[in-house]
Coordinates of C-alpha atoms in Angstrom, one line a residue:
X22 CA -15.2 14.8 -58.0
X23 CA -13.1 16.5 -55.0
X24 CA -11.6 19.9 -55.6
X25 CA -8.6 21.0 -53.3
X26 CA -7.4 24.4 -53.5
X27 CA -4.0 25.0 -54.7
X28 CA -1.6 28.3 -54.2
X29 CA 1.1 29.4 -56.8
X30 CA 3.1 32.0 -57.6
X31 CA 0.2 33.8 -59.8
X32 CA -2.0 33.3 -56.8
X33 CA 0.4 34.5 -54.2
X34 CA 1.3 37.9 -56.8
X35 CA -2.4 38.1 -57.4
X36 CA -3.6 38.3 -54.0
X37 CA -1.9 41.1 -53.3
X38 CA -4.0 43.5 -55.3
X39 CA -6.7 45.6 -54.0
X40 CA -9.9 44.2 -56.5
X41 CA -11.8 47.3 -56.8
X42 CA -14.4 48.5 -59.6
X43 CA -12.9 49.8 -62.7
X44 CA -13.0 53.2 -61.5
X45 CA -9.9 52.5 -59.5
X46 CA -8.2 51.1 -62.8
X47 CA -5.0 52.7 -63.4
X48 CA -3.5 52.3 -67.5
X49 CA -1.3 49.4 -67.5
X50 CA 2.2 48.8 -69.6
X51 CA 3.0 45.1 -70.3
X52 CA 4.6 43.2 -67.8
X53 CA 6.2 40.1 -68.3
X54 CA 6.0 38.4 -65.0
X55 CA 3.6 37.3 -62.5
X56 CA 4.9 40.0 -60.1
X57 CA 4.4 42.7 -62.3
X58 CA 1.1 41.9 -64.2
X59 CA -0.5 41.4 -60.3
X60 CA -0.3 45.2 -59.6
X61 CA -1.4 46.0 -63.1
X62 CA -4.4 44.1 -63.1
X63 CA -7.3 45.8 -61.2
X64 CA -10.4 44.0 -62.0
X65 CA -11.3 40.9 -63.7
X66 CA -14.2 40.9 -65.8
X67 CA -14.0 37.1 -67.2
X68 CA -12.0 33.8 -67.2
X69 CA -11.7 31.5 -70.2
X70 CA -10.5 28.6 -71.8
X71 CA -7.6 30.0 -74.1
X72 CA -8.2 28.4 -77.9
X73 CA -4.7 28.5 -78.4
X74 CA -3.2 26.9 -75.6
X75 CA -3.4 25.0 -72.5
X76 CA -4.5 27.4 -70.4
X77 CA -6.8 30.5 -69.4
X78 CA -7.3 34.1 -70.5
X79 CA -8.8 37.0 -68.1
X80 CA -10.5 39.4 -69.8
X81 CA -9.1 42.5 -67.3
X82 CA -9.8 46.4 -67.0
X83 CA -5.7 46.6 -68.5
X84 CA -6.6 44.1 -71.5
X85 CA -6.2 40.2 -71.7
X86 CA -3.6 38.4 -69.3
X87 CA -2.8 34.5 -69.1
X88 CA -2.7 32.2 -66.7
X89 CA -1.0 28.8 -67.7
X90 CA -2.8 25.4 -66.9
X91 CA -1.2 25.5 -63.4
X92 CA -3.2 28.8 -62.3
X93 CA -0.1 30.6 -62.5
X94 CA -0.7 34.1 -63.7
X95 CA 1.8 35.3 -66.2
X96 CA 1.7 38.7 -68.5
X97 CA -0.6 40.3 -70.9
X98 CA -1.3 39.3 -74.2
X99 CA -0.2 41.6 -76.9
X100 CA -0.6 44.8 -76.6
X101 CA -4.7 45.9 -76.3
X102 CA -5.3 48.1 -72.9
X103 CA -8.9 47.7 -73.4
X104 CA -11.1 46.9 -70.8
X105 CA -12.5 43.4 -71.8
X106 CA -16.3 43.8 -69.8
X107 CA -17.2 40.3 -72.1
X108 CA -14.9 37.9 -73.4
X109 CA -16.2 34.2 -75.1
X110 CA -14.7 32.0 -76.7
X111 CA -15.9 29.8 -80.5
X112 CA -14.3 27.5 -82.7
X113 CA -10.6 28.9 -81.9
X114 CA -12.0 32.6 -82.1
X115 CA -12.1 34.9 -79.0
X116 CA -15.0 37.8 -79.2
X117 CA -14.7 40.5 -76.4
X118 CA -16.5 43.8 -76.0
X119 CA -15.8 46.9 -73.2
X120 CA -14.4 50.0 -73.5
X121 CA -11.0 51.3 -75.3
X122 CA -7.8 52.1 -73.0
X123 CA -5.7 55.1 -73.6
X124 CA -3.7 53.1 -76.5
X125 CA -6.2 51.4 -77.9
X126 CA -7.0 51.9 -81.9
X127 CA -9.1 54.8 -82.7
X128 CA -10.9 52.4 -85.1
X129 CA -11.9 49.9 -82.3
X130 CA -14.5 52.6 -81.3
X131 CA -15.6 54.6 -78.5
X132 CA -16.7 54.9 -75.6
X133 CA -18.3 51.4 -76.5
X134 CA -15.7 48.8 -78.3
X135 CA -19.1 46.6 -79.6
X136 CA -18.0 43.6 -81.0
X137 CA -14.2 42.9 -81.6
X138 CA -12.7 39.5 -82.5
X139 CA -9.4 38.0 -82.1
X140 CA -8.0 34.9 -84.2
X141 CA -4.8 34.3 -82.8
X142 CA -5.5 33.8 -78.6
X143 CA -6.0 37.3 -78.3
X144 CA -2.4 38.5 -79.8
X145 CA -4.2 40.9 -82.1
X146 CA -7.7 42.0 -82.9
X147 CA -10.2 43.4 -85.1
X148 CA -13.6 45.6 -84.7
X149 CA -16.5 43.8 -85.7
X150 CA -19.8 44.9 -85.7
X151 CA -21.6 47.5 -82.8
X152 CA -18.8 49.5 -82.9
X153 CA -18.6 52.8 -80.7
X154 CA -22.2 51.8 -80.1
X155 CA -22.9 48.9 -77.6
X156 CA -21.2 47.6 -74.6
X157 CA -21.8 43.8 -73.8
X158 CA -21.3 42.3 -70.3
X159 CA -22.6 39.1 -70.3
X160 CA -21.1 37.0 -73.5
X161 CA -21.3 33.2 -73.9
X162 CA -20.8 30.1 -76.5
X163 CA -22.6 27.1 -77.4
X164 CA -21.4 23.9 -78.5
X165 CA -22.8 24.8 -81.5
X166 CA -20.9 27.5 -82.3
X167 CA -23.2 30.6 -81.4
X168 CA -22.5 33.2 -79.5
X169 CA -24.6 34.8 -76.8
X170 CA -24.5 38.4 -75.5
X171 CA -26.8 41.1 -73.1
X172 CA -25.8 44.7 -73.8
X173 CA -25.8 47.2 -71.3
X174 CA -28.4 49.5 -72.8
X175 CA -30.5 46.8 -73.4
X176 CA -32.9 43.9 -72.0
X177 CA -33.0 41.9 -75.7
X178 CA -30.5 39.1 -75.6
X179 CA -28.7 38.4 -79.0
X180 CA -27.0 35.9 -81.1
X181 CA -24.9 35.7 -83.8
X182 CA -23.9 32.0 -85.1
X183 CA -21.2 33.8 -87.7
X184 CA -18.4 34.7 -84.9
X185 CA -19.8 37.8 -84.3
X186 CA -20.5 39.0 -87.5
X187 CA -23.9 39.3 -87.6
X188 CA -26.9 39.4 -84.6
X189 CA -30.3 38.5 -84.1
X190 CA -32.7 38.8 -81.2
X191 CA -33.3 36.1 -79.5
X192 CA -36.8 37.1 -78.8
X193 CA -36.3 36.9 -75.0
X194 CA -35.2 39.7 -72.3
X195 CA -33.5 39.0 -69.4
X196 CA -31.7 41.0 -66.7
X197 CA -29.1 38.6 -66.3
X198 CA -25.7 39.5 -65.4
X199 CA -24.3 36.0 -66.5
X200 CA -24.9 33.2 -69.4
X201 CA -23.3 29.4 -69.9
X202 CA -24.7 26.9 -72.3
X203 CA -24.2 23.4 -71.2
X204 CA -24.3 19.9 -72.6
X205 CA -28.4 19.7 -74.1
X206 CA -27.2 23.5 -75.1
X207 CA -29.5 25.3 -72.8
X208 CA -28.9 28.4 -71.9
X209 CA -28.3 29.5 -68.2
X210 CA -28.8 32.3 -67.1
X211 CA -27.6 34.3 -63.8
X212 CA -30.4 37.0 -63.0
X213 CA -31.3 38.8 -59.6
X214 CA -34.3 36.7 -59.9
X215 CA -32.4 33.2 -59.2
X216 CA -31.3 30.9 -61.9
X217 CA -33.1 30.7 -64.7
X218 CA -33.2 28.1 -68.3
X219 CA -33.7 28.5 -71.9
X220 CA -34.2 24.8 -74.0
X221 CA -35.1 27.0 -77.0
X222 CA -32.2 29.1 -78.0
X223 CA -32.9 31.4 -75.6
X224 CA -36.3 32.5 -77.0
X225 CA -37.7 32.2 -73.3
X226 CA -36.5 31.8 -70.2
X227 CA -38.1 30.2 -66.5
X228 CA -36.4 29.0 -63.4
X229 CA -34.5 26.2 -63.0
X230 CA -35.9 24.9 -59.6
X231 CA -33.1 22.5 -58.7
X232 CA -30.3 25.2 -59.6
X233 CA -28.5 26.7 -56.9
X234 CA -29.2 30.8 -57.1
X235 CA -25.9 31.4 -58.8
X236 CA -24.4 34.7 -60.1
X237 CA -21.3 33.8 -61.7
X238 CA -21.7 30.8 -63.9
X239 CA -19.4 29.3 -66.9
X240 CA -19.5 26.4 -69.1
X241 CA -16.4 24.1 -69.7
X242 CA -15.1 24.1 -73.5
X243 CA -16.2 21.0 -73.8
X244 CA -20.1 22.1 -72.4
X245 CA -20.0 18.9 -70.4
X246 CA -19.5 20.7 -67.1
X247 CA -21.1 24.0 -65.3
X248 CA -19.6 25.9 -62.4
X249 CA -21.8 28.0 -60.7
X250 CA -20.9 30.7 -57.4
X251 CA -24.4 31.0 -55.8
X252 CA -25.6 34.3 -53.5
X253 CA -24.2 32.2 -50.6
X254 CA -20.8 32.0 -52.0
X255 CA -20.5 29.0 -52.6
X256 CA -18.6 27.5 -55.8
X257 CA -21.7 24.6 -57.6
X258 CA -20.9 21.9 -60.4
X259 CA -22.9 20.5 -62.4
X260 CA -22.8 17.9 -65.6
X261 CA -24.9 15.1 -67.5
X262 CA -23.8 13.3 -65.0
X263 CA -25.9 14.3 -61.7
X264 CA -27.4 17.2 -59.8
X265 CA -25.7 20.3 -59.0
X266 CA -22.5 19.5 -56.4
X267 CA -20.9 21.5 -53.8
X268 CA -17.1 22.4 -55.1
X269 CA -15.9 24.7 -52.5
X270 CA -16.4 28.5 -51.5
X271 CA -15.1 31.7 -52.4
X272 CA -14.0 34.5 -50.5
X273 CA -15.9 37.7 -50.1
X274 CA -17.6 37.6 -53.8
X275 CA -16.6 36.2 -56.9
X276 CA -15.6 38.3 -60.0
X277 CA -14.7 35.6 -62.6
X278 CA -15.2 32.0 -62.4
X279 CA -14.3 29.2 -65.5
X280 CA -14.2 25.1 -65.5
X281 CA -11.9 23.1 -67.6
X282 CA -13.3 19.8 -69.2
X283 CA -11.6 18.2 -66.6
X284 CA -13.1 20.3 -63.7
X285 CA -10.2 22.3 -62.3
X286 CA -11.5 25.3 -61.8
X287 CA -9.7 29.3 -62.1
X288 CA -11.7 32.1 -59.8
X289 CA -11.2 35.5 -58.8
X290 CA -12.2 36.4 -55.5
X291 CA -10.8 38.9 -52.6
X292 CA -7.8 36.1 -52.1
X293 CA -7.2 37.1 -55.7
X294 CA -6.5 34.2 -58.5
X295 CA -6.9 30.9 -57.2
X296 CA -6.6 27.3 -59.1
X297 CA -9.3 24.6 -58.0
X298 CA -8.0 21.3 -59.4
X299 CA -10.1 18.4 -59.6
X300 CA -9.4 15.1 -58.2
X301 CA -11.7 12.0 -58.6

């Protein structure tokens, strides 16, 4: 599998921001093209698969944006300013967490959002569970069905196999500051510590010695493929199918990464959005 980078109009807009933390974020109106959503969007937080479409939805500091199966970035998604720290997707359902925007419900919560959930791509959503109480970065699926998520204020990893509804401890903690389950549903986890594997839910975690030390890492929807940006900068895939395989490099550091099940790949980097497709 060969991956050859390709520039569009979402990348060219894109790449023209300045991708600071969110303390630089600025409230953001709706914009309807590529032009305009570029210099609203300040940071991404995460990249996925969009369960209503073809193509992907960045959890941003302004809310959720698309970007259609070309990489081309286009405007945001209803009209939610939050600031979508986690976003994962499950059976069609998306569950985000961060921190409300100036127009965001009341009812959502605050200054933590907890657990929201949207059912129709991210159009609308609803507070879950957590709310005004928990933050969660680090948010992944399983092919399965659950869910995966670290809070910020604290080490216990949880999961919730009811879309959110309802969490359980794992029984492992982990500083990890990224998850993916692949194909065998094992959970991977990004930590300061190098790449590290869970083949029991999650309940415990050790190294994975043949892993690249990655610190962005995503599943495809499919779970068949893993794309990993290690502390080199350098983009990793991996599958059923063989060992971990160099897929390219990213510029400066990597905020978002995500794989299709047909290996393109979407990242956010200092170049801004860029589209990775796959050829065999």
């Amino acid at each position: 599998m060969r991956f050859s980078l390709r520039v569009t109009t979402g990348v060219i807009a894109l790449a023209l921001l300045t991708l600071t933390g969110c303390s630089a974020a600025k409230t953001a109106s709706a914009p309807t093209d590529s032009a305009e959503a570029a210099t609203a969007i300040s940071h991404v937080h995460a990249i996925v698969a969009d369960p209503a479409g073809e193509g992907f939805l960045l959890g941003t500091h302004e809310g959720i944006y698309a970007v259609d199966a070309t990489g081309a970035l286009g405007g945001r998604v209803g009209s939610a300013d939050f600031d979508a720290m986690g976003l994962t997707a499950t059976d069609g359902t998306l569950l985000a967490s961060g921190h409300p925007g100036a127009n965001t419900p009341a009812e959502w919560g605050a200054p933590h959002l907890g657990i929201i959930r949207s059912k129709d791509g991210a159009a609308s959503w609803e507070p879950v569970t957590f709310t005004g109480q928990k933050d969660f970065h680090a948010m992944t699926s399983g092919p399965g069905g659950t869910v995966f998520a670290l809070a910020t204020d604290s080490p216990e990893l949880l999961s919730s196999t009811d879309n959110g509804d309802s969490w359980s401890s794992t029984g492992a903690t982990t500083d990890a500051v990224a998850f993916a389950v692949d194909w065998e549903g094992r959970v991977i986890a990004a930590t300061p510590e190098g790449t590290q594997l869970s083949t029991d839910g999650g309940a415990s975690f050790s190294p994975w010695a043949d892993a690249p030390a990655v610190y962005r890492v995503a599943a495809s929807p499919d779970h068949e493929l893993v794309v990993g940006v290690d502390t080199d900068n350098t983009i990793w895939v991996t599958s059923a199918a063989g060992a971990w395989t160099e897929a390219g490099a990213v510029q400066g550091s990597a905020q978002a990464v995500a794989i299709t099940n047909t290996g393109d790949i979407v990242l956010v980097d200092e170049r801004g959005l860029s589209y990775l497709p796959a050829s065999n």
